[in-house]
Structure formats: C-alpha cells, structure tokens
Short mmCIF file of C-alpha atoms and ligand atoms in Angstrom, two decimals:
data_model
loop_
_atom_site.label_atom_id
_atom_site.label_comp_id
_atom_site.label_asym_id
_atom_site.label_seq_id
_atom_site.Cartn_x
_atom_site.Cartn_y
_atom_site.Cartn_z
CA UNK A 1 236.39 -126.30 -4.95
CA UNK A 2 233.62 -126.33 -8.13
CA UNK A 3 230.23 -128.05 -7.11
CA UNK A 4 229.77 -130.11 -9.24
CA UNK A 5 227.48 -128.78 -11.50
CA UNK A 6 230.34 -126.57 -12.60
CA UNK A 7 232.45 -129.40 -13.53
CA UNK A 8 229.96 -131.52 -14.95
CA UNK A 9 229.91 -128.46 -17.17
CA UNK A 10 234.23 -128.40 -17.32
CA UNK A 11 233.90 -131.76 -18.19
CA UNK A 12 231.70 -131.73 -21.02
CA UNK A 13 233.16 -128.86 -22.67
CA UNK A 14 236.61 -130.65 -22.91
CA UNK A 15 234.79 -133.72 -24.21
CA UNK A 16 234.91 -134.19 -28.10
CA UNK A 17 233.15 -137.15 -28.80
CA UNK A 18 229.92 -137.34 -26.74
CA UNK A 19 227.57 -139.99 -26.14
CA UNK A 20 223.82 -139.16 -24.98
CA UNK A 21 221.58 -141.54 -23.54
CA UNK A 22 218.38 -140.34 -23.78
CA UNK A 23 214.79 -141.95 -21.86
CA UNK A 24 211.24 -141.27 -21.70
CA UNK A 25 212.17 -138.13 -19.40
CA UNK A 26 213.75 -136.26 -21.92
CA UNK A 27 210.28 -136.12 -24.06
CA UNK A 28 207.76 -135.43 -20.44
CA UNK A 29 207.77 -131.80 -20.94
CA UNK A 30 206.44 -132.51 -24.54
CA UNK A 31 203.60 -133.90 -22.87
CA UNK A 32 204.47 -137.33 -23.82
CA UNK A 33 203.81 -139.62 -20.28
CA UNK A 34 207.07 -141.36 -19.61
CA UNK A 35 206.59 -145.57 -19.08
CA UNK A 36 206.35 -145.46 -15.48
CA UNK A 37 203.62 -142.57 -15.02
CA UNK A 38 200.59 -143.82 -14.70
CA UNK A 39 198.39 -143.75 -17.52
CA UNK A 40 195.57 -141.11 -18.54
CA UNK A 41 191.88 -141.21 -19.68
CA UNK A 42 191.02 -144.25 -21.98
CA UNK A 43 193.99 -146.29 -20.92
CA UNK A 44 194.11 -145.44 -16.91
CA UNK A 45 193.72 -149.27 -16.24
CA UNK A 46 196.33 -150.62 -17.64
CA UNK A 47 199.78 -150.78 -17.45
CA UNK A 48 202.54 -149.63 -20.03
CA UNK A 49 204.13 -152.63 -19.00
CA UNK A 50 201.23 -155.15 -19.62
CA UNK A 51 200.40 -153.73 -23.09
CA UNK A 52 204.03 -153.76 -24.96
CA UNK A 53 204.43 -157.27 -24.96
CA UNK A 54 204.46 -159.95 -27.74
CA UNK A 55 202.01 -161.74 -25.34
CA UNK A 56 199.34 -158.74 -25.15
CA UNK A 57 199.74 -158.58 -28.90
CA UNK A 58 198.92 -162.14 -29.35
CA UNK A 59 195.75 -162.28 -26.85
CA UNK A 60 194.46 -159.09 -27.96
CA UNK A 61 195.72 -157.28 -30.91
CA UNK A 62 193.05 -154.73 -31.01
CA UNK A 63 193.66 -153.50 -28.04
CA UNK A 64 197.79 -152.81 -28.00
CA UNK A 65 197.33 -151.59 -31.61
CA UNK A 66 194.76 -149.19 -30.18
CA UNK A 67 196.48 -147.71 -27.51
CA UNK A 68 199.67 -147.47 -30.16
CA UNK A 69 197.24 -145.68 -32.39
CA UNK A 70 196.65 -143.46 -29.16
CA UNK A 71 200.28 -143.13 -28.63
CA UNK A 72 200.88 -141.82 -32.20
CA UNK A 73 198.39 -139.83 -32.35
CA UNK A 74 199.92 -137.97 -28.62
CA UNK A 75 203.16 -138.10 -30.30
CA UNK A 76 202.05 -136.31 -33.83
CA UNK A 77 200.16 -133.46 -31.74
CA UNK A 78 203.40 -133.06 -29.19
CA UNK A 79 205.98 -130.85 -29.96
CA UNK A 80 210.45 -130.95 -29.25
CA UNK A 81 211.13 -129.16 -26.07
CA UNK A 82 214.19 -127.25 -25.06
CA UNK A 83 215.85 -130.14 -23.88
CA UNK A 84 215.88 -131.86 -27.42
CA UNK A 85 217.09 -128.82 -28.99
CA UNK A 86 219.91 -128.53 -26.75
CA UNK A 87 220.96 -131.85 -27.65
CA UNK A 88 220.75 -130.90 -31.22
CA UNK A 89 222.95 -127.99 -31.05
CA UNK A 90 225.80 -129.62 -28.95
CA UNK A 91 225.71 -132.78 -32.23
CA UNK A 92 226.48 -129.03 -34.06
CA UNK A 93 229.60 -128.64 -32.04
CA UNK A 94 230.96 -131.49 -31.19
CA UNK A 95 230.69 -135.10 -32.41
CA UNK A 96 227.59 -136.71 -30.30
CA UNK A 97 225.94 -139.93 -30.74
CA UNK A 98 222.69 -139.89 -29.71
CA UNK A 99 220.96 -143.20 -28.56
CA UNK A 100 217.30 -143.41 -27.49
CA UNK A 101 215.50 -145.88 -25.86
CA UNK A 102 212.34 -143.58 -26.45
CA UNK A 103 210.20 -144.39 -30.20
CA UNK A 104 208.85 -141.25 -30.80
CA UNK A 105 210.41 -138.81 -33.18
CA UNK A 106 210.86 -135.88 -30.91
CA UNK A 107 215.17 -135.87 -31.10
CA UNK A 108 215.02 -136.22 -34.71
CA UNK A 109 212.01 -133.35 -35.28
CA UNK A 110 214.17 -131.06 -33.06
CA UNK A 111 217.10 -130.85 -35.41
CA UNK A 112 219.53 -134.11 -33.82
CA UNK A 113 221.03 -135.35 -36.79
CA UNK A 114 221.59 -139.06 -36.52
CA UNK A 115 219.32 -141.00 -33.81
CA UNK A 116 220.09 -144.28 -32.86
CA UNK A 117 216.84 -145.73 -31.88
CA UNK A 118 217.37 -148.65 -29.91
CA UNK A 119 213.97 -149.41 -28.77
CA UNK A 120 212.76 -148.82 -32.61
CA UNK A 121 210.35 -146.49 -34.12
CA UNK A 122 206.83 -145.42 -33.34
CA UNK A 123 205.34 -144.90 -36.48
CA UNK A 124 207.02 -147.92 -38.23
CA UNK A 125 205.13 -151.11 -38.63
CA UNK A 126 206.21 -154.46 -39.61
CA UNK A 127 203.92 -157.86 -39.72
CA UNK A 128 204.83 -160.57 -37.09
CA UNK A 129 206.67 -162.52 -39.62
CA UNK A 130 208.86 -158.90 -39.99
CA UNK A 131 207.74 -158.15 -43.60
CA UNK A 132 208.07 -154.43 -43.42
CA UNK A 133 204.67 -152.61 -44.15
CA UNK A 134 204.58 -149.11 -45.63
CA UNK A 135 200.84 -148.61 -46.14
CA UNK A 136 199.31 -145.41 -44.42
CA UNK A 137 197.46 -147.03 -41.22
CA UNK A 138 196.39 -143.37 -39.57
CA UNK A 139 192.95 -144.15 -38.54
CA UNK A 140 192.66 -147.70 -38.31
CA UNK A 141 191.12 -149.26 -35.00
CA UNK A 142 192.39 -152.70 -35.60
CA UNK A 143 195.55 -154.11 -37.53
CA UNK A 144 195.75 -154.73 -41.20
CA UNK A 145 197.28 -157.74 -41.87
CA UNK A 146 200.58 -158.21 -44.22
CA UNK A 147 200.19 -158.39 -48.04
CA UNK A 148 202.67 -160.74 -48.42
CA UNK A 149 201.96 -163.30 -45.83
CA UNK A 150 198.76 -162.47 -44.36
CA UNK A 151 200.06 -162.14 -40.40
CA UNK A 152 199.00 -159.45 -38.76
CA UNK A 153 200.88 -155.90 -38.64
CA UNK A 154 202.22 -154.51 -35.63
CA UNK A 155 204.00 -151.48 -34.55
CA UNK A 156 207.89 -151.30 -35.17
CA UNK A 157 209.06 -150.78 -31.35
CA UNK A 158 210.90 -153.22 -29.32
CA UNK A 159 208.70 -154.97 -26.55
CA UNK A 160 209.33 -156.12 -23.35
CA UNK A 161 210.76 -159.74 -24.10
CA UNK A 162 212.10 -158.66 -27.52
CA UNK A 163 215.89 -158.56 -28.77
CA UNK A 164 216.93 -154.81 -29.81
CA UNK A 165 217.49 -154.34 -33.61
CA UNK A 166 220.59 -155.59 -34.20
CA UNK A 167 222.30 -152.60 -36.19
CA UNK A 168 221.09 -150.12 -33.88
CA UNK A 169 222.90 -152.23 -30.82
CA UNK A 170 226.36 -152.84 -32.51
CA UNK A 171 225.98 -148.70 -33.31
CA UNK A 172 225.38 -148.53 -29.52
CA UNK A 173 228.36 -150.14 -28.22
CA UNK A 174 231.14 -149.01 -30.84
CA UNK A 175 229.57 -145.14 -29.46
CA UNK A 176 230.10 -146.51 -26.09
CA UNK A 177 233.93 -147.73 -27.07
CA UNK A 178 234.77 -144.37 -28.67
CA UNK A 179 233.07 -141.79 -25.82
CA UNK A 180 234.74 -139.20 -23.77
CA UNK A 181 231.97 -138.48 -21.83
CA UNK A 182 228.48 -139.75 -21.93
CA UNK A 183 225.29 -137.41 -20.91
CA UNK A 184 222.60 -139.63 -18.89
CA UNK A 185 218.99 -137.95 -19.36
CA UNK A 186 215.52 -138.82 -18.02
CA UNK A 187 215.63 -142.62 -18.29
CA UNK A 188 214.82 -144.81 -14.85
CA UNK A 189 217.91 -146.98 -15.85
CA UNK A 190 215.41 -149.98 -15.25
CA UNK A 191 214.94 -151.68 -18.73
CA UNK A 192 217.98 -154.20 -19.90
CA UNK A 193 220.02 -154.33 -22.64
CA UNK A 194 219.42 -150.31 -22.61
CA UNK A 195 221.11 -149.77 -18.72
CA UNK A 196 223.63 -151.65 -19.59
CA UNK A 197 225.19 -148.91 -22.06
CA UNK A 198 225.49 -146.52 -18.92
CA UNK A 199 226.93 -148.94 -17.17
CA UNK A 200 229.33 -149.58 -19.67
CA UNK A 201 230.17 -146.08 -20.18
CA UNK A 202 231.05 -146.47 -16.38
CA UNK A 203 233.15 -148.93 -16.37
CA UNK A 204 235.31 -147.12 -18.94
CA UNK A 205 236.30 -145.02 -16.53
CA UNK A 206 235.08 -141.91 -18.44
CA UNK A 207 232.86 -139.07 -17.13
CA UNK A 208 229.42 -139.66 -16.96
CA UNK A 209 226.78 -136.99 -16.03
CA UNK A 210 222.95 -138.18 -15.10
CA UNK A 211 220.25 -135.64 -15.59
CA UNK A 212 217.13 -137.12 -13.76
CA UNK A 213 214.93 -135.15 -11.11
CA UNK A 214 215.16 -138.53 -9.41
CA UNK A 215 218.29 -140.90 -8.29
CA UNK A 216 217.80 -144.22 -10.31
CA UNK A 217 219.78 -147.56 -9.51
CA UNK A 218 222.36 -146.22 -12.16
CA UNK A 219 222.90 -142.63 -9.66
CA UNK A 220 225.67 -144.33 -7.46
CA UNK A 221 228.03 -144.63 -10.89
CA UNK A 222 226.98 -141.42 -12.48
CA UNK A 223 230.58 -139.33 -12.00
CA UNK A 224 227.88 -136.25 -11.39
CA UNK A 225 223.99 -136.47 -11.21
CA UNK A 226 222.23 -133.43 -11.75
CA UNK A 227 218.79 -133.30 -10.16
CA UNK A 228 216.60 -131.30 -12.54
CA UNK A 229 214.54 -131.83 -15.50
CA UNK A 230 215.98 -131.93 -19.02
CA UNK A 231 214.39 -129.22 -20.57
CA UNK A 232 216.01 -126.58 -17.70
CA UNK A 233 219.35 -128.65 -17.64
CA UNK A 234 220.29 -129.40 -20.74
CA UNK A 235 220.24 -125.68 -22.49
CA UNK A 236 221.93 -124.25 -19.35
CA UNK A 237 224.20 -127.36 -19.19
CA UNK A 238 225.15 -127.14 -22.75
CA UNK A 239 224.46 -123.55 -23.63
CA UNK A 240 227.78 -122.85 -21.10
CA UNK A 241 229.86 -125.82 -21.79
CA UNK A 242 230.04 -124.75 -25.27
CA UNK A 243 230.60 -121.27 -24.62
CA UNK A 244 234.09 -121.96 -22.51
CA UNK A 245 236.79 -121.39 -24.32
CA UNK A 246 237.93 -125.36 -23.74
CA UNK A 247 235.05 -126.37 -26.48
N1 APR B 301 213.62 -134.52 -17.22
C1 APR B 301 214.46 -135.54 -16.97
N2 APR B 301 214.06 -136.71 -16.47
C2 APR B 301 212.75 -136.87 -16.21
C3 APR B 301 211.80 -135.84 -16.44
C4 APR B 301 212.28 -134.62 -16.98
N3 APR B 301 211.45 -133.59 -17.25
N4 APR B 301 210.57 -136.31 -16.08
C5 APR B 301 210.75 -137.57 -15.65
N5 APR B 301 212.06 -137.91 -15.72
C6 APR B 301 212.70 -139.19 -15.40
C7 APR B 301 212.04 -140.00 -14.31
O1 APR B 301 212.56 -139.61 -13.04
C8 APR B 301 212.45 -141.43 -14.69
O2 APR B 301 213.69 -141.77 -14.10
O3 APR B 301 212.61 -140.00 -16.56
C9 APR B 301 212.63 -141.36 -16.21
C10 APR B 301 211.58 -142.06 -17.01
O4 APR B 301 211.66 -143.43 -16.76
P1 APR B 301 210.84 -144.50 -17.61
O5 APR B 301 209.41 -144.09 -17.72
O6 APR B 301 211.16 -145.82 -17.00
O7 APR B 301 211.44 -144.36 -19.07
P2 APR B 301 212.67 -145.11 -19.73
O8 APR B 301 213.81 -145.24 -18.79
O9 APR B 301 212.90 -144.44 -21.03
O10 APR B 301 212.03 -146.53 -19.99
C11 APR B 301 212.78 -147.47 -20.67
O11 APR B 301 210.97 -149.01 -20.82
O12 APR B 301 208.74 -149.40 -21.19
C12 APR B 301 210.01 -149.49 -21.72
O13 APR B 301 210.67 -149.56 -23.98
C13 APR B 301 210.14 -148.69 -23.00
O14 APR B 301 211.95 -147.32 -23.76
C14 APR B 301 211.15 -147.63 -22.64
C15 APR B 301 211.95 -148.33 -21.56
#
C-alpha cells in the first residue's frame, strides 16, 4: 500500500483545478513571524492579536500604524521562499486558485499569478470612512489623515472583528465549488470566515492535503496531512506530482 505521502502526491497530479489555501506558515521561512509566534524586539509585549483590531486603532492609532510600518518594512526586506515558488509553478501547469489569508506580497513577488487576498493587502491603505488613499506613507510614524474627509488612514488588511472584502470572498467560495483537490499550507486553521473554506473543501468530499509541521483543529478532515514545513514540502510535493505522467 502507498503511505500516504505518495498519494497525496497521486492525488494532486490527477487534480486539474487546484485550490491552495495558504497561512502565515507558508511566508516563516521568509523570515516573516507567523500571528501566533511571539513577537520580537520593539513589539515583544504585545500581542498580534491585541494590535489588529478596529478597537486598538481607535485608542491608539500611533501605535498599530507603527508596528504596521514595522511590518512593512519586514515584509519589503524579506524575500519568496521555495515554497511560494512551488506554488507558482504548479498555477503554470494546472489551473490553481490561490487564496491567502496572509497580506504580504510574498505569493505574488514569487511569480503566482492571480492571488486572492482574503485578509487584504499590506501595503494598501484606506481612511476609516474607506476612501482609498494612494499617497506614498514610507516613513511616517503616525497616520495621515484622508484628503477627502479628514478621518484618519489606516492600513488595508482585514482585522480581527472585520468582514472580509466582499469580492475576494465570493472569489473564495466559487474556487471552493469548482476544486478537485485543495492544498492546505501553514495556516493554524484558527481564524473564521478563513477555516471555513477548508472545511468546505471537506465537506465536498474532495481530496484535501494539509501541509503544517503541526496538527491544527482542521488535521482530523485533512484526507492527508503532511508534517513538514512548506518550503521542503511543497517543491518536493509538487516538483513530482507534476512530473507523473497523470499531470
Ligand atoms: N511551513 C508550514 N507551516 C508552518 C511553518 C512552515 N515553515 N511554520 C509555521 N507553520 C504553521 C504553524 O504550525 C501554524 O499552524 O503555520 C501556522 C501559522 O498559524 P497562524 O500564525 O495562526 O497564521 P494564520 O493561520 O495565517 O493566521 C490567520 O490570523 O491574525 C490573523 O489575519 C491574521 O491572516 C491571519 C490569520
């Protein structure tokens, strides 16, 4: 019989239409600290969790759009790891959709063509009345505030408490209706609406393979659930499936 590693591998080289789920995991070897590390240096007392809200925002701006200015500045220095590229060669083969949950631009700077970015985008801003704002902010310790309306500007990612963007979550589930298979990587499975796509995948009935070091509350309905990291994984993983001659 095939461990299943080896048909995890079967599986995804039959598949067609792919859909990748992608967490902060997939971008840790880039040096970027997934949510549930703790934090480093400057920001070791807090608490991913207690500095992406609406509610941090609104008793201290200064301080979340600091440690966003932090975060972008991580992000600009970091570069794609192997794991990303992977991902970008199998959208070259087959026909992937490729939701994040993560906001930095790591999928899209290592060649994946069309990201669906649930949680939103890094270095996007918007005001809190969501007038979009375009102006160069690199370098500014506290937010500018919104030429049209004069409310303050604030980074374009999803916080805890927030609704996803609404285009990027219809995109989400019509990949999740039209999958064969759906790829799982480095994401705790914790964080609602976002789960739920696994889950739904699931329920399909269609193969779903979870690449995590670590079992997360979605590893009992993973179909497989390889324990490694992302960047070793996914270009073995892939690299093979699309060299059998099922692809
Ligand atoms: N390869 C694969 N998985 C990894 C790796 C790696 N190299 N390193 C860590 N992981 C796994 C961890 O085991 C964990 O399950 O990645 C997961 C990271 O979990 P989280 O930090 O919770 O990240 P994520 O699931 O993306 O968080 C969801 O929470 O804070 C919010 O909006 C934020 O998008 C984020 C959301």
């Amino acid at each position: 019989m095939l461990a299943a590693y080896e048909r995890a591998t079967a599986a995804l080289a039959k598949a067609q239409n792919v859909l990748v789920l992608t967490g902060a995991g997939i971008s840790a070897a880039s040096d970027v600290p997934t949510f549930r590390d703790a934090q480093t240096g400057l920001w070791a007392k807090y608490r991913a969790e207690d500095l992406a809200t609406p509610e941090a925002f609104a008793r201290d701006p200064n301080l979340v759009w600091q440690w966003y200015q932090w975060r972008r500045q991580l992000v600009r220095e970091a570069q794609p790891n192997a794991g990303h590229y992977a991902l970008a060669s199998l959208a070259q083969a087959k026909a992937v959709s490729l939701v994040t949950q993560n906001v930095d631009d790591l999928h899209q700077r290592g060649g994946s063509p069309d990201v669906i970015a649930v949680h939103g985008a890094l270095f996007d801003n918007h005001c809190l009345n969501g007038h979009a704002y375009q102006a160069e902010t690199d370098g500014l310790e506290s937010p500018p505030e919104c030429a049209q309306c004069g409310a303050l500007v604030r980074p374009g990612v999803v916080w805890f408490g927030e609704s996803l963007p609404e285009h990027a979550l219809q995109r989400a589930d019509s990949a999740v209706r039209m999958a064969e298979l759906a790829l799982v990587v480095g994401t705790s499975s914790l964080v609602w609406p976002a789960a739920g796509f696994a889950e739904s995948a699931a329920a399909r009935g269609i193969p779903v393979i979870e690449v995590n070091p670590q079992a997360t509350p979605f590893s009992p309905q993973a179909t497989y659930h390889v324990r490694g990291l992302a960047e070793q994984v996914l270009p073995a993983l892939i690299g093979t499936a699309l060299e059998s001659p099922t692809t």
